[in-house]
mmCIF file of C-alpha atoms in Angstrom:
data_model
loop_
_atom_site.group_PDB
_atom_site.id
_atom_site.type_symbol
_atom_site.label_atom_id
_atom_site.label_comp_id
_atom_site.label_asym_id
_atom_site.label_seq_id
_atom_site.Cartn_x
_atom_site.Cartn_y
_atom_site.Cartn_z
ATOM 1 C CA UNK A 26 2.522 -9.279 13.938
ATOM 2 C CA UNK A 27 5.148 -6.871 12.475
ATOM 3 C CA UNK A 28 4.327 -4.073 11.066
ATOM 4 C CA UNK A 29 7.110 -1.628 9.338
ATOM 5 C CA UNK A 30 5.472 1.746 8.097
ATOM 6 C CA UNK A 31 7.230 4.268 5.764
ATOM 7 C CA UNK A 32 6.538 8.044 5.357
ATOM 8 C CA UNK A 33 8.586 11.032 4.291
ATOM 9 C CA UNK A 34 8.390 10.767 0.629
ATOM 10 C CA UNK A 35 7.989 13.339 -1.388
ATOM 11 C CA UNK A 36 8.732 15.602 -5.075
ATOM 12 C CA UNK A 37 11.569 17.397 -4.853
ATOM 13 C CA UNK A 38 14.236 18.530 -7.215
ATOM 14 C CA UNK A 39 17.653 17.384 -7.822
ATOM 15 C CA UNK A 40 20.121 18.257 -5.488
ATOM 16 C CA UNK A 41 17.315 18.368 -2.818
ATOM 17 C CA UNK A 42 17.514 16.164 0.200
ATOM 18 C CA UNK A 43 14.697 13.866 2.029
ATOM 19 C CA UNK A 44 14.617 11.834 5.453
ATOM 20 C CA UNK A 45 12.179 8.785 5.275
ATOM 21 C CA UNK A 46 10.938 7.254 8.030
ATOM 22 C CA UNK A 47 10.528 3.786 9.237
ATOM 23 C CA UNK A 48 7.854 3.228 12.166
ATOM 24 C CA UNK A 49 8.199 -0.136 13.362
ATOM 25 C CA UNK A 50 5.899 -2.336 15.799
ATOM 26 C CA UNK A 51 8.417 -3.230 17.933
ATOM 27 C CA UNK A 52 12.140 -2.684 18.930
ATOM 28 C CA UNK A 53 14.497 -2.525 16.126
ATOM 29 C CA UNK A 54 16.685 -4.466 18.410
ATOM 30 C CA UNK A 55 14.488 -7.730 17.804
ATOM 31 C CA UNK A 56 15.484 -7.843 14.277
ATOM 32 C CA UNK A 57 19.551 -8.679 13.395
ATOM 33 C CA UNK A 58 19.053 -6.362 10.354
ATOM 34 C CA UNK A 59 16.957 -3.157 9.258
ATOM 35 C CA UNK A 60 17.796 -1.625 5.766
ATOM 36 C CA UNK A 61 15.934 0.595 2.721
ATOM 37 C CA UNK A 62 15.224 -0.479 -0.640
ATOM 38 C CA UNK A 63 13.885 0.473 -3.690
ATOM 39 C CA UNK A 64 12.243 0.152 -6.746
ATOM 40 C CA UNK A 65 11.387 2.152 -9.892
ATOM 41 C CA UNK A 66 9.151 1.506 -12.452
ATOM 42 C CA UNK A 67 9.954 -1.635 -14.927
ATOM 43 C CA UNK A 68 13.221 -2.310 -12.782
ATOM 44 C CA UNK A 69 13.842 -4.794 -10.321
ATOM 45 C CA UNK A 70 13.609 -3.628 -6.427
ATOM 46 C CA UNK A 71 17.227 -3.020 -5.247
ATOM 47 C CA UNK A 72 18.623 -2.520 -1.570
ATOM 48 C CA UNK A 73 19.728 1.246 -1.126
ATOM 49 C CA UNK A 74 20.894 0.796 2.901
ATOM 50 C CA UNK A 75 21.266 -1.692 5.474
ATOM 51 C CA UNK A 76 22.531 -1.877 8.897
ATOM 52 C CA UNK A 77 23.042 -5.031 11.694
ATOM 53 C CA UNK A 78 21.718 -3.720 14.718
ATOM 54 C CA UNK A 79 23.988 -6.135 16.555
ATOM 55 C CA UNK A 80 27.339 -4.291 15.410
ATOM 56 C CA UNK A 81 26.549 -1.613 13.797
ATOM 57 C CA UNK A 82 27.863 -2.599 10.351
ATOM 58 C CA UNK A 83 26.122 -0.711 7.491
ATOM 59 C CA UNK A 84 25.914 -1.427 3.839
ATOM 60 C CA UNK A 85 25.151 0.998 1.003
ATOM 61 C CA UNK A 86 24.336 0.362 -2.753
ATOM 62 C CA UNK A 87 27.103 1.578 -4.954
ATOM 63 C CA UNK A 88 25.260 4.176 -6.311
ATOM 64 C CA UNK A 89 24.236 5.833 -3.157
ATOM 65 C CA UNK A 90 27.455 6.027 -1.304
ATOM 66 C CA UNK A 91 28.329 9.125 0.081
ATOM 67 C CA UNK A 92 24.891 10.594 -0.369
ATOM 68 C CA UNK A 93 22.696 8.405 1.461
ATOM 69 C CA UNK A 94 23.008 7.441 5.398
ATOM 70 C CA UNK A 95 20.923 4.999 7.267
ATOM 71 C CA UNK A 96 20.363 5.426 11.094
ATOM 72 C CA UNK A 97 18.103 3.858 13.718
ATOM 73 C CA UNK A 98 16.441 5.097 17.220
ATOM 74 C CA UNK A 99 15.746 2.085 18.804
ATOM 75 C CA UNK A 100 13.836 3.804 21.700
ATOM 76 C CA UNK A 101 11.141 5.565 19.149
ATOM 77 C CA UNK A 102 11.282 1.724 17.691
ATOM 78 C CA UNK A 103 12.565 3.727 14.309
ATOM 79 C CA UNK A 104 14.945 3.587 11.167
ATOM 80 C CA UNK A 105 15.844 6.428 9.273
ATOM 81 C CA UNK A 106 17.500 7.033 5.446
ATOM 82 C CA UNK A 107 18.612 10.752 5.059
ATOM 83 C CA UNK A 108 19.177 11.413 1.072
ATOM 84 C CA UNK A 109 20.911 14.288 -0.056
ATOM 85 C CA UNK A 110 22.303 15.328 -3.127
ATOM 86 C CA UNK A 111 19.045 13.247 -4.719
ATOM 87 C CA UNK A 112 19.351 12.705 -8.340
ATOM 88 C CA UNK A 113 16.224 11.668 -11.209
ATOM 89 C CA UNK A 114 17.460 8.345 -11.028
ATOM 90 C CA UNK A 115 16.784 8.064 -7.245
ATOM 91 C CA UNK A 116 13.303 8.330 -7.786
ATOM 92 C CA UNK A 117 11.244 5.015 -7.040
ATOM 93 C CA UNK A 118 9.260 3.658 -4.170
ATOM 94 C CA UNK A 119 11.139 3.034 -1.140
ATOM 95 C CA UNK A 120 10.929 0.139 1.154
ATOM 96 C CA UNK A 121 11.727 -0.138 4.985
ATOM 97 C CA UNK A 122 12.594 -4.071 5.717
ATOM 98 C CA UNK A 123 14.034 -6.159 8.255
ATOM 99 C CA UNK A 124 15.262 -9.684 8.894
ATOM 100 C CA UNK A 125 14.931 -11.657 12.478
ATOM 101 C CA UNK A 126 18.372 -13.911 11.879
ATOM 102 C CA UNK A 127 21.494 -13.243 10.556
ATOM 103 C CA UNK A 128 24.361 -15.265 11.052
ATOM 104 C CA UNK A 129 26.686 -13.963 7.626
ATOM 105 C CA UNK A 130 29.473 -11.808 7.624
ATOM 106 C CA UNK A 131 28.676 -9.593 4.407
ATOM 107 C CA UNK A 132 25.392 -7.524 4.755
ATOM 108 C CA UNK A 133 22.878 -8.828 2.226
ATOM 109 C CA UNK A 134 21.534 -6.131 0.059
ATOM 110 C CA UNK A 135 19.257 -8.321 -1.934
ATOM 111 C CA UNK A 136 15.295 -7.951 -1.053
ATOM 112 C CA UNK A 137 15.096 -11.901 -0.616
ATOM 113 C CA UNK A 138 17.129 -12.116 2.245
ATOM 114 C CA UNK A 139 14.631 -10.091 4.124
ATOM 115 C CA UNK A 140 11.607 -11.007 5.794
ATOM 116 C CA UNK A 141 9.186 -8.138 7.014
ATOM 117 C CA UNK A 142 8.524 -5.311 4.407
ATOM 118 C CA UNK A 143 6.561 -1.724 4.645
ATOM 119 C CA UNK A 144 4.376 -0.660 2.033
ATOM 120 C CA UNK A 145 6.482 1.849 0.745
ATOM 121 C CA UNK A 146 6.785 5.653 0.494
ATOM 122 C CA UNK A 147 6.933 7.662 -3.005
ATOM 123 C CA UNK A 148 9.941 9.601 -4.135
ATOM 124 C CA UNK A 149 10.490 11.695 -7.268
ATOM 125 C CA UNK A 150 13.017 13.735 -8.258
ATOM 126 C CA UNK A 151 13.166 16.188 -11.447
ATOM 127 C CA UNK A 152 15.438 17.762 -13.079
#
């Protein structure tokens, strides 16, 4: 059974910066893609980050480009977002998920294309 856990959230002001964390139950390697999304109150859940572990590719939602990075450590079986410059409307409940097969070209960043999903780690930002 797969089991994705996220931690790292947190209150923090704007123009602060947070790493979440991603523990997953086995090597991030097993999945074709890893990624972060989110999801704020009374709004749909949007994808924030994803990578394909095969090549490398990465994906970011327009509105986090250039503030937000997404990394993996395969050996500690673990996938990173680092968030700086964070803004009010960043804050929502983040997701770690991950797919088993991908065989597109463009990296999906809608939550229906992926198959395992954490239980999600708070973030809020004031102003």
């Amino acid at each position: 059974q797969v089991r994705l856990a996220e931690s790292g959230g947190a209150s923090v002001q704007a123009g602060g910066s947070l790493r979440l964390v991603c523990e997953v139950s086995r090597s991030t390697d097993s999945f074709a893609l890893v990624g972060w999304f989110r999801q704020a109150p009374g709004k749909q859940r949007e994808g924030v980050a994803v990578m394909d572990t095969r090549s490398g590719g990465i994906g970011y939602g327009d509105s986090v480009k250039g503030r937000f990075t997404i990394s993996r450590d395969n050996a500690k079986m673990t996938v990173y977002l680092q968030m700086n410059s964070l803004k009010p409307d960043d804050s929502a409940m983040y997701y770690c998920a991950a797919r088993g097969v991908f065989h597109g070209v463009r990296l999906p960043l809608s939550p229906s294309d992926y198959n395992y999903w954490g239980q999600g780690t708070q973030v809020t930002v004031s102003s």
